[in-house]
Short mmCIF file of N, CA and C in Angstrom, two decimals:
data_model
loop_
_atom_site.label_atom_id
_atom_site.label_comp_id
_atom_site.label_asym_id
_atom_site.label_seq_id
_atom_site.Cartn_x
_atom_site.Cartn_y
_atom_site.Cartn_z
N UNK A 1 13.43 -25.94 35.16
CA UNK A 1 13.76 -25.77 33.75
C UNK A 1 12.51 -25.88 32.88
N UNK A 2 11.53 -26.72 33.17
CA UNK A 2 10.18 -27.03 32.56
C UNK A 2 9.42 -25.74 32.49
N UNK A 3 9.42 -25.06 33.59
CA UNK A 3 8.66 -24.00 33.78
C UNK A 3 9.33 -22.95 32.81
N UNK A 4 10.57 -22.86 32.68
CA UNK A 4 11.30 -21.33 32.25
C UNK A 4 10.85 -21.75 30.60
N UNK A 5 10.65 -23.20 30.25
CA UNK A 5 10.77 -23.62 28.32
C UNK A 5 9.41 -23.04 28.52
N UNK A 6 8.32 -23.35 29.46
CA UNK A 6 6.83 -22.86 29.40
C UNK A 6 6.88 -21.25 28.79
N UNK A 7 7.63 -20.43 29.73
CA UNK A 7 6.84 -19.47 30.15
C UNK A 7 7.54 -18.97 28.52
N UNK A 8 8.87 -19.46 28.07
CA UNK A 8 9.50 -19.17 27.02
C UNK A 8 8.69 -19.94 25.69
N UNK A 9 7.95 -20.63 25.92
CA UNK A 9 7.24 -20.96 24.99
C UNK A 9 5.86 -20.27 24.87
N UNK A 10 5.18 -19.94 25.86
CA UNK A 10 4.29 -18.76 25.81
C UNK A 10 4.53 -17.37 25.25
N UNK A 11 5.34 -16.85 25.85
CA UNK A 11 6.13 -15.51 25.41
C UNK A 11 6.46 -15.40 23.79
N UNK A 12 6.62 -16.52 23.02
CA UNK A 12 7.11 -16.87 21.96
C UNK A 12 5.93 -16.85 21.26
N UNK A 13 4.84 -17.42 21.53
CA UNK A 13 3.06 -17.75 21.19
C UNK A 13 2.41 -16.21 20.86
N UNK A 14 2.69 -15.47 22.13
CA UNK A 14 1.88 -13.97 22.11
C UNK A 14 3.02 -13.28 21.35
N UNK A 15 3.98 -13.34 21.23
CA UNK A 15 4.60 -12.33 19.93
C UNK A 15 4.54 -12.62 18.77
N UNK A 16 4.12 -13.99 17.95
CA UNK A 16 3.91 -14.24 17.41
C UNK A 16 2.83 -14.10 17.08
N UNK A 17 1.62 -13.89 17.61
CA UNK A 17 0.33 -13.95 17.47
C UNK A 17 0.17 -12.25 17.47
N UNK A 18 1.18 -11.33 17.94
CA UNK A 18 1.23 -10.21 17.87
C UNK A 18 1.83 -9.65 16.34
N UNK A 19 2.47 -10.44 16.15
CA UNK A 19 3.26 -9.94 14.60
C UNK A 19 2.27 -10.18 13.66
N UNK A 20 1.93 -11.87 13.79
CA UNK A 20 0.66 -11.46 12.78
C UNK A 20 -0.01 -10.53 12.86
N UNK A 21 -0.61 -10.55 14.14
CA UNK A 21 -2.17 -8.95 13.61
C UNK A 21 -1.65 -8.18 13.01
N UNK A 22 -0.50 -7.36 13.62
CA UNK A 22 -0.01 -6.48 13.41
C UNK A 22 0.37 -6.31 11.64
N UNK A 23 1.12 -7.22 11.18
CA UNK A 23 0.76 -8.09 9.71
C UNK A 23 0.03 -7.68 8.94
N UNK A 24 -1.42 -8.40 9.42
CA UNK A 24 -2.51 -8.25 9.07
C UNK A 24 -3.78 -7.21 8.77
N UNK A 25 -2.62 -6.60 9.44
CA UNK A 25 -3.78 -4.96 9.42
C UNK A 25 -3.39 -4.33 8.12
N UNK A 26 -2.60 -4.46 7.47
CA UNK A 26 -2.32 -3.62 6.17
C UNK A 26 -2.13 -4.40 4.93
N UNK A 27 -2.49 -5.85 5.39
CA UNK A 27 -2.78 -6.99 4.34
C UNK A 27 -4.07 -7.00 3.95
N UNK A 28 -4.96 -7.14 2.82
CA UNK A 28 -6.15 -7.25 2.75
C UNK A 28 -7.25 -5.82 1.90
N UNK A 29 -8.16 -6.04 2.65
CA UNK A 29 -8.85 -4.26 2.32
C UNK A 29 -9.59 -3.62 3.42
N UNK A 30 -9.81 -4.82 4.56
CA UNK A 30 -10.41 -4.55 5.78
C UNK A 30 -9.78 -3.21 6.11
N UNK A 31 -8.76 -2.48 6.18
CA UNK A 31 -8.18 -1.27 6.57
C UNK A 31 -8.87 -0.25 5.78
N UNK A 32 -9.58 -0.65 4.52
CA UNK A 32 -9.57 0.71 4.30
C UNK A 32 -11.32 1.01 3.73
N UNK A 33 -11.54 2.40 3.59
CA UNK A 33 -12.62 2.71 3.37
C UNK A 33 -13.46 1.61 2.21
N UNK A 34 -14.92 1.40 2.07
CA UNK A 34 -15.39 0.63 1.13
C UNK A 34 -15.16 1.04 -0.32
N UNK A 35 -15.11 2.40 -0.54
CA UNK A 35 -15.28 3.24 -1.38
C UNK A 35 -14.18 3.26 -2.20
N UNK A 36 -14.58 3.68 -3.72
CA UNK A 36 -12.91 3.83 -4.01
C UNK A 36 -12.60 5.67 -4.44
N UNK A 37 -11.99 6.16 -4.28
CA UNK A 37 -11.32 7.61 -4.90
C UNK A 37 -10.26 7.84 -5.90
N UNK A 38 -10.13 9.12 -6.32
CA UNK A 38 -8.88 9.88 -7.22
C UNK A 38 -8.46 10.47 -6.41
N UNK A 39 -6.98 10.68 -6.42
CA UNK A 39 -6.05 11.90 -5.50
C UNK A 39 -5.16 11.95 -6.90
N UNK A 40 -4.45 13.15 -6.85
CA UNK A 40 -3.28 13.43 -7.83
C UNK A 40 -2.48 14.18 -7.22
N UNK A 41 -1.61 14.00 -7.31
CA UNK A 41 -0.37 14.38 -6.78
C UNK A 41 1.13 14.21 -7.54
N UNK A 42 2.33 15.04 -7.23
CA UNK A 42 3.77 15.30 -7.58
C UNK A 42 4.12 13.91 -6.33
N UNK A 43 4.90 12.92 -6.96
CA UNK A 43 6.17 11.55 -6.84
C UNK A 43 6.92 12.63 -5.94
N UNK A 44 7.19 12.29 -4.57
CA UNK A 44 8.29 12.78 -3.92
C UNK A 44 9.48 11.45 -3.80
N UNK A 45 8.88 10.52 -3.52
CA UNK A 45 9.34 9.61 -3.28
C UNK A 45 9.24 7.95 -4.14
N UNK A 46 9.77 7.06 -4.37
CA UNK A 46 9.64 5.66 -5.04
C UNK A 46 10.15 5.23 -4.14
N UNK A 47 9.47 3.62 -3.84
CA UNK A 47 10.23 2.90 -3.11
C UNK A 47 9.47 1.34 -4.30
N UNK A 48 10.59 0.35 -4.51
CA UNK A 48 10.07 -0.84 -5.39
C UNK A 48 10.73 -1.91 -4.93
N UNK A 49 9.78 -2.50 -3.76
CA UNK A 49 10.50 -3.74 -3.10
C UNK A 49 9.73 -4.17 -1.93
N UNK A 50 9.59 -5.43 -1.49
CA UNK A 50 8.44 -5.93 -0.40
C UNK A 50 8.57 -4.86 0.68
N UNK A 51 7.70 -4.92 1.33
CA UNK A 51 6.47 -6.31 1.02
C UNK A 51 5.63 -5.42 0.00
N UNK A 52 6.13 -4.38 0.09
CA UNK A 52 4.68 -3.19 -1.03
C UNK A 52 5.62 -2.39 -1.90
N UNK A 53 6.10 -2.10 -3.06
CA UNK A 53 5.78 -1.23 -3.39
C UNK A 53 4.90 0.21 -3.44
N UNK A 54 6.02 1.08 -3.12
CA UNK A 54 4.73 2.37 -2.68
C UNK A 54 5.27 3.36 -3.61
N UNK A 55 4.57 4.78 -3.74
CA UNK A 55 5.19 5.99 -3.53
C UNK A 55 4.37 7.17 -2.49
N UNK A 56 5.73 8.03 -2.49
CA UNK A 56 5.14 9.00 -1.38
C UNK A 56 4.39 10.44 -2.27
N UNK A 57 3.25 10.84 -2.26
CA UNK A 57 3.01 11.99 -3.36
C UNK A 57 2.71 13.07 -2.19
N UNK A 58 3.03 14.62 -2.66
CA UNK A 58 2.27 15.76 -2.09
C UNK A 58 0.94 15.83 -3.02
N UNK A 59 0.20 16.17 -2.35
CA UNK A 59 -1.41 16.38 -3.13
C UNK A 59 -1.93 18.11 -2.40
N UNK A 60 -2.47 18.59 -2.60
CA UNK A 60 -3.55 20.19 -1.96
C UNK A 60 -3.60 19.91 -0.33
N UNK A 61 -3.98 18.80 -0.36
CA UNK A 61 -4.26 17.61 0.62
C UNK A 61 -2.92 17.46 2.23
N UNK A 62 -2.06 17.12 1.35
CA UNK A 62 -0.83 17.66 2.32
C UNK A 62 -0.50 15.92 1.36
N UNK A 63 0.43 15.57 1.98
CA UNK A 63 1.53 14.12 1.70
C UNK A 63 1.01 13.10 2.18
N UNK A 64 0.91 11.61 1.11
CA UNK A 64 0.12 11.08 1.27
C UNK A 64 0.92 9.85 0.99
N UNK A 65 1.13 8.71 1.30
CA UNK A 65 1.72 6.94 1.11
C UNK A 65 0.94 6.51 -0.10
N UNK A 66 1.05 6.13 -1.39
CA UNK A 66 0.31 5.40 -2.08
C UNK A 66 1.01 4.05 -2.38
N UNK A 67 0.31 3.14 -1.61
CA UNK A 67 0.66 1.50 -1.83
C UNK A 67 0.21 0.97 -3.20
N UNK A 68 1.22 -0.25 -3.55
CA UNK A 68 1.25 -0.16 -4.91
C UNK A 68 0.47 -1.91 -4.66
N UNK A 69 0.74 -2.88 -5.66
CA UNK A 69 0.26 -3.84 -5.37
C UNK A 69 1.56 -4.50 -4.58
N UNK A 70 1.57 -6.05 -3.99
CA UNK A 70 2.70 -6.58 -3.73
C UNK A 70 3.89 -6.61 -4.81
N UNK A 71 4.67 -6.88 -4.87
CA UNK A 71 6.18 -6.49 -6.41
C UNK A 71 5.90 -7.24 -7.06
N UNK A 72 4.86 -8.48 -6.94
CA UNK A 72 5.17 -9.06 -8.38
C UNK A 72 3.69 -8.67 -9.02
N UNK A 73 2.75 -8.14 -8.32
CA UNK A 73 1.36 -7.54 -9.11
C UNK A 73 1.88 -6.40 -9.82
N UNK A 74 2.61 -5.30 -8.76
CA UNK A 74 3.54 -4.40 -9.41
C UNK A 74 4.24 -4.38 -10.93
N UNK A 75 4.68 -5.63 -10.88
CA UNK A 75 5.58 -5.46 -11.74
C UNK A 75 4.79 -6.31 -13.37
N UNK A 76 3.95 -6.72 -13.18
CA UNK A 76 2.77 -7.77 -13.86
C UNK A 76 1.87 -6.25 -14.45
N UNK A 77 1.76 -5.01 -13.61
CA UNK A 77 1.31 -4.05 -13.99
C UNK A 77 2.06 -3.07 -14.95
N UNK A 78 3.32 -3.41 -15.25
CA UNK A 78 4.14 -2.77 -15.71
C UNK A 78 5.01 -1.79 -15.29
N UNK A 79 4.78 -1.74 -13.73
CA UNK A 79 5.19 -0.71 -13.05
C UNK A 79 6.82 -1.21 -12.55
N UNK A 80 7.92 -0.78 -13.25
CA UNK A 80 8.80 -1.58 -12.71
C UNK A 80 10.06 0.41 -12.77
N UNK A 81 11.28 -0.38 -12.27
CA UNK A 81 12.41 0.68 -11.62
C UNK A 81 12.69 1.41 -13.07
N UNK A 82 12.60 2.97 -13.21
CA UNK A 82 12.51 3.65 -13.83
C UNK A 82 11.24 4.34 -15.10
N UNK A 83 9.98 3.69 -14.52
CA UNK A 83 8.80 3.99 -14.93
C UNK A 83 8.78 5.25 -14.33
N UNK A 84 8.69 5.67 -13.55
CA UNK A 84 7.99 7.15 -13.39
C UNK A 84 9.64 7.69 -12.19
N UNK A 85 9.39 9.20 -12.19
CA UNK A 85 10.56 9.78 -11.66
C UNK A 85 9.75 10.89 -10.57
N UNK A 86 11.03 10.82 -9.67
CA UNK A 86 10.22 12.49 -8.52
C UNK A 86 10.23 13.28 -9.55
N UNK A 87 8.91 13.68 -9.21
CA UNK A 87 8.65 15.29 -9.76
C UNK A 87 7.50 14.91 -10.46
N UNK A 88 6.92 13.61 -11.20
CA UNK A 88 6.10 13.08 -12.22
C UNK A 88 5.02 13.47 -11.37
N UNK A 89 3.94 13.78 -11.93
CA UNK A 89 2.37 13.91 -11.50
C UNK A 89 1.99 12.64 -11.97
N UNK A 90 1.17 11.95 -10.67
CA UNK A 90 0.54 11.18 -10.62
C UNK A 90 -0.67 11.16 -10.39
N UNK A 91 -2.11 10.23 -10.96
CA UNK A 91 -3.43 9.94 -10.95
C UNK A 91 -3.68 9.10 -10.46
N UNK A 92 -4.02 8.69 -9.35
CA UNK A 92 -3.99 7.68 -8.15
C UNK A 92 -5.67 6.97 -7.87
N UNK A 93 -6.42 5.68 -8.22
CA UNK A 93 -7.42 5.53 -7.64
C UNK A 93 -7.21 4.26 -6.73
N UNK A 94 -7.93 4.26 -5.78
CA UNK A 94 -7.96 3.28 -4.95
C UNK A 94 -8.57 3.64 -3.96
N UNK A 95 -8.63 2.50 -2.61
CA UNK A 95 -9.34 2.73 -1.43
C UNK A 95 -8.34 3.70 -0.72
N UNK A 96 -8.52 4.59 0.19
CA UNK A 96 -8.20 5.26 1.12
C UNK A 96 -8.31 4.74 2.66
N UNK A 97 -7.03 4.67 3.67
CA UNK A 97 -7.43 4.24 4.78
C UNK A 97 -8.56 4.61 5.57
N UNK A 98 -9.31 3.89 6.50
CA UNK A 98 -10.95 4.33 6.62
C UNK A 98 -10.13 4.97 8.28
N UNK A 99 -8.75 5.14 8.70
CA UNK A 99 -8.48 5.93 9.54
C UNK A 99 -8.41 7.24 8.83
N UNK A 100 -9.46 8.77 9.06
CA UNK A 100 -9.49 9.83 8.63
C UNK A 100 -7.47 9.96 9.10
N UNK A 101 -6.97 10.26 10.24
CA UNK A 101 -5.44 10.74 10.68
C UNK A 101 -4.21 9.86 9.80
N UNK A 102 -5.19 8.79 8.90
CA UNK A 102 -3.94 7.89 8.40
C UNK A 102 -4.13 8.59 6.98
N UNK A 103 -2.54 8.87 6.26
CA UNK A 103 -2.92 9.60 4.93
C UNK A 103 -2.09 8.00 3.93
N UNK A 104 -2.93 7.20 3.92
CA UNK A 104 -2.42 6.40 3.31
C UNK A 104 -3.59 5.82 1.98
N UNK A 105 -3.38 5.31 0.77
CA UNK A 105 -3.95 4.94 0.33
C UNK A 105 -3.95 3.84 -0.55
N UNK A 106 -4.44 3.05 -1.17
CA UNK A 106 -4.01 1.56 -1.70
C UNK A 106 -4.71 1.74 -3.08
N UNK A 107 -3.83 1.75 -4.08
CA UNK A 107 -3.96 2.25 -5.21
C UNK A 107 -4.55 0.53 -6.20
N UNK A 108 -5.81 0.95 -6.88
CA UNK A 108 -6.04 -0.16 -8.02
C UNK A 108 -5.37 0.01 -9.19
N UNK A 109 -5.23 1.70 -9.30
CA UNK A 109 -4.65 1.90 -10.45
C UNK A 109 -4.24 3.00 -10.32
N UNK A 110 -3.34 3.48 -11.48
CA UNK A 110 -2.48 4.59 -11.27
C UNK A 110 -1.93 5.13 -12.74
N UNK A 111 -2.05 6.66 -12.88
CA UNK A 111 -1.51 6.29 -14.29
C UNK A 111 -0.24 7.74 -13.91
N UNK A 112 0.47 7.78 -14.54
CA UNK A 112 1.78 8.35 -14.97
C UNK A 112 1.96 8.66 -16.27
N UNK A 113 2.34 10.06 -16.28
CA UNK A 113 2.99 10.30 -17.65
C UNK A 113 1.88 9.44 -19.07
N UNK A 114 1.05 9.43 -19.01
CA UNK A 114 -0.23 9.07 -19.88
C UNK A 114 -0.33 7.58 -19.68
N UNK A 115 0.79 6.81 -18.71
CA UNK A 115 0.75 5.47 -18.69
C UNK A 115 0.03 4.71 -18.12
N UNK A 116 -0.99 3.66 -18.45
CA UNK A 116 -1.87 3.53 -16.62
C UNK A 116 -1.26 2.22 -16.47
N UNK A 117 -1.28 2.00 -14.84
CA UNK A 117 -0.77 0.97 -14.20
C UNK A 117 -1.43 0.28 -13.60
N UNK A 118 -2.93 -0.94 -13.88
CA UNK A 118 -3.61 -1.73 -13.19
C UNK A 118 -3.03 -2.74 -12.42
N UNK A 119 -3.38 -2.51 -11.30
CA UNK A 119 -2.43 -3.49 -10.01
C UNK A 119 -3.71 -4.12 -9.59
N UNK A 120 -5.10 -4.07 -9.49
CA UNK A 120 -6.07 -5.24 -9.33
C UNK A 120 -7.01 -4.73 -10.21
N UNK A 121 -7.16 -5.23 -11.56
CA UNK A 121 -8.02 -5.11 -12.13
C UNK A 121 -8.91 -5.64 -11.79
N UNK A 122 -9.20 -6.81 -11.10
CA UNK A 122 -10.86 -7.39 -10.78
C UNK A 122 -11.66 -6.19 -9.41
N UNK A 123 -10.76 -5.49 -9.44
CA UNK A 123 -11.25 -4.84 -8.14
C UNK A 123 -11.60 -3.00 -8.81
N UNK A 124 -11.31 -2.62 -10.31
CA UNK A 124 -11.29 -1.70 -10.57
C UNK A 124 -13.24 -1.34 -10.48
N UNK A 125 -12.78 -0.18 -10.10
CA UNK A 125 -14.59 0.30 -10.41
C UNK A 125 -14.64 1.51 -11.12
N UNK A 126 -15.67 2.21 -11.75
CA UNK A 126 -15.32 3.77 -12.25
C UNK A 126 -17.11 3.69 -11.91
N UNK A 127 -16.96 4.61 -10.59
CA UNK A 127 -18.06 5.01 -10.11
C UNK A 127 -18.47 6.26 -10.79
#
């Protein structure tokens, strides 16, 4: 019985230690390029709720994930449920994943409909 709580207490250790990384890879900025960019793109999609707030935009580019801040930076940004609609053109800056095959990007700011939406201002740059 000692042995089976072991091996069940190990097993329990490495999935856990697996969820974090796994976690952790899209927490932070380590994921993504140093640099920051503009993309613009048409709202296909809203989503407003953990762990990220996102939306999905088409850009020239092809379709792209733009992560918003966590919901309550989100919403501290003014960005809350019925701010912007599919179809709205969006102005998107932020880091871009530093995977070229990942079309994802993590937005500092964002503006809509003439509105802008700072989700880390200490992190804004205008290169």
């Amino acid at each position: 019985m000692r042995t089976t709580l072991t091996k069940v207490s190990q097993l329990s250790l490495i999935a856990a230690a697996l969820w974090a990384a796994s976690a952790a890879a899209h927490h932070g900025w380590n994921w993504t390029e140093q640099q920051q960019t503009e993309m613009s793109g048409e709202i296909t999609e809203i989503y407003i709720g953990p762990p990220h707030p996102r939306l999905m935009i088409n850009t020239p580019d092809g379709a792209w994930q733009v992560d918003l801040g966590n919901p309550r930076q989100t919403r501290d940004a003014g960005f809350v449920e019925g701010e912007a609609a599919v179809g709205d053109t969006v102005l998107v800056r932020g880091h871009r994943s530093a995977k070229t095959d990942e079309r994802i990007i993590k937005a500092v700011r964002a503006t809509i409909n003439g509105k802008v939406y700072t989700f880390y201002p200490q992190l804004l740059r205008e290169d």
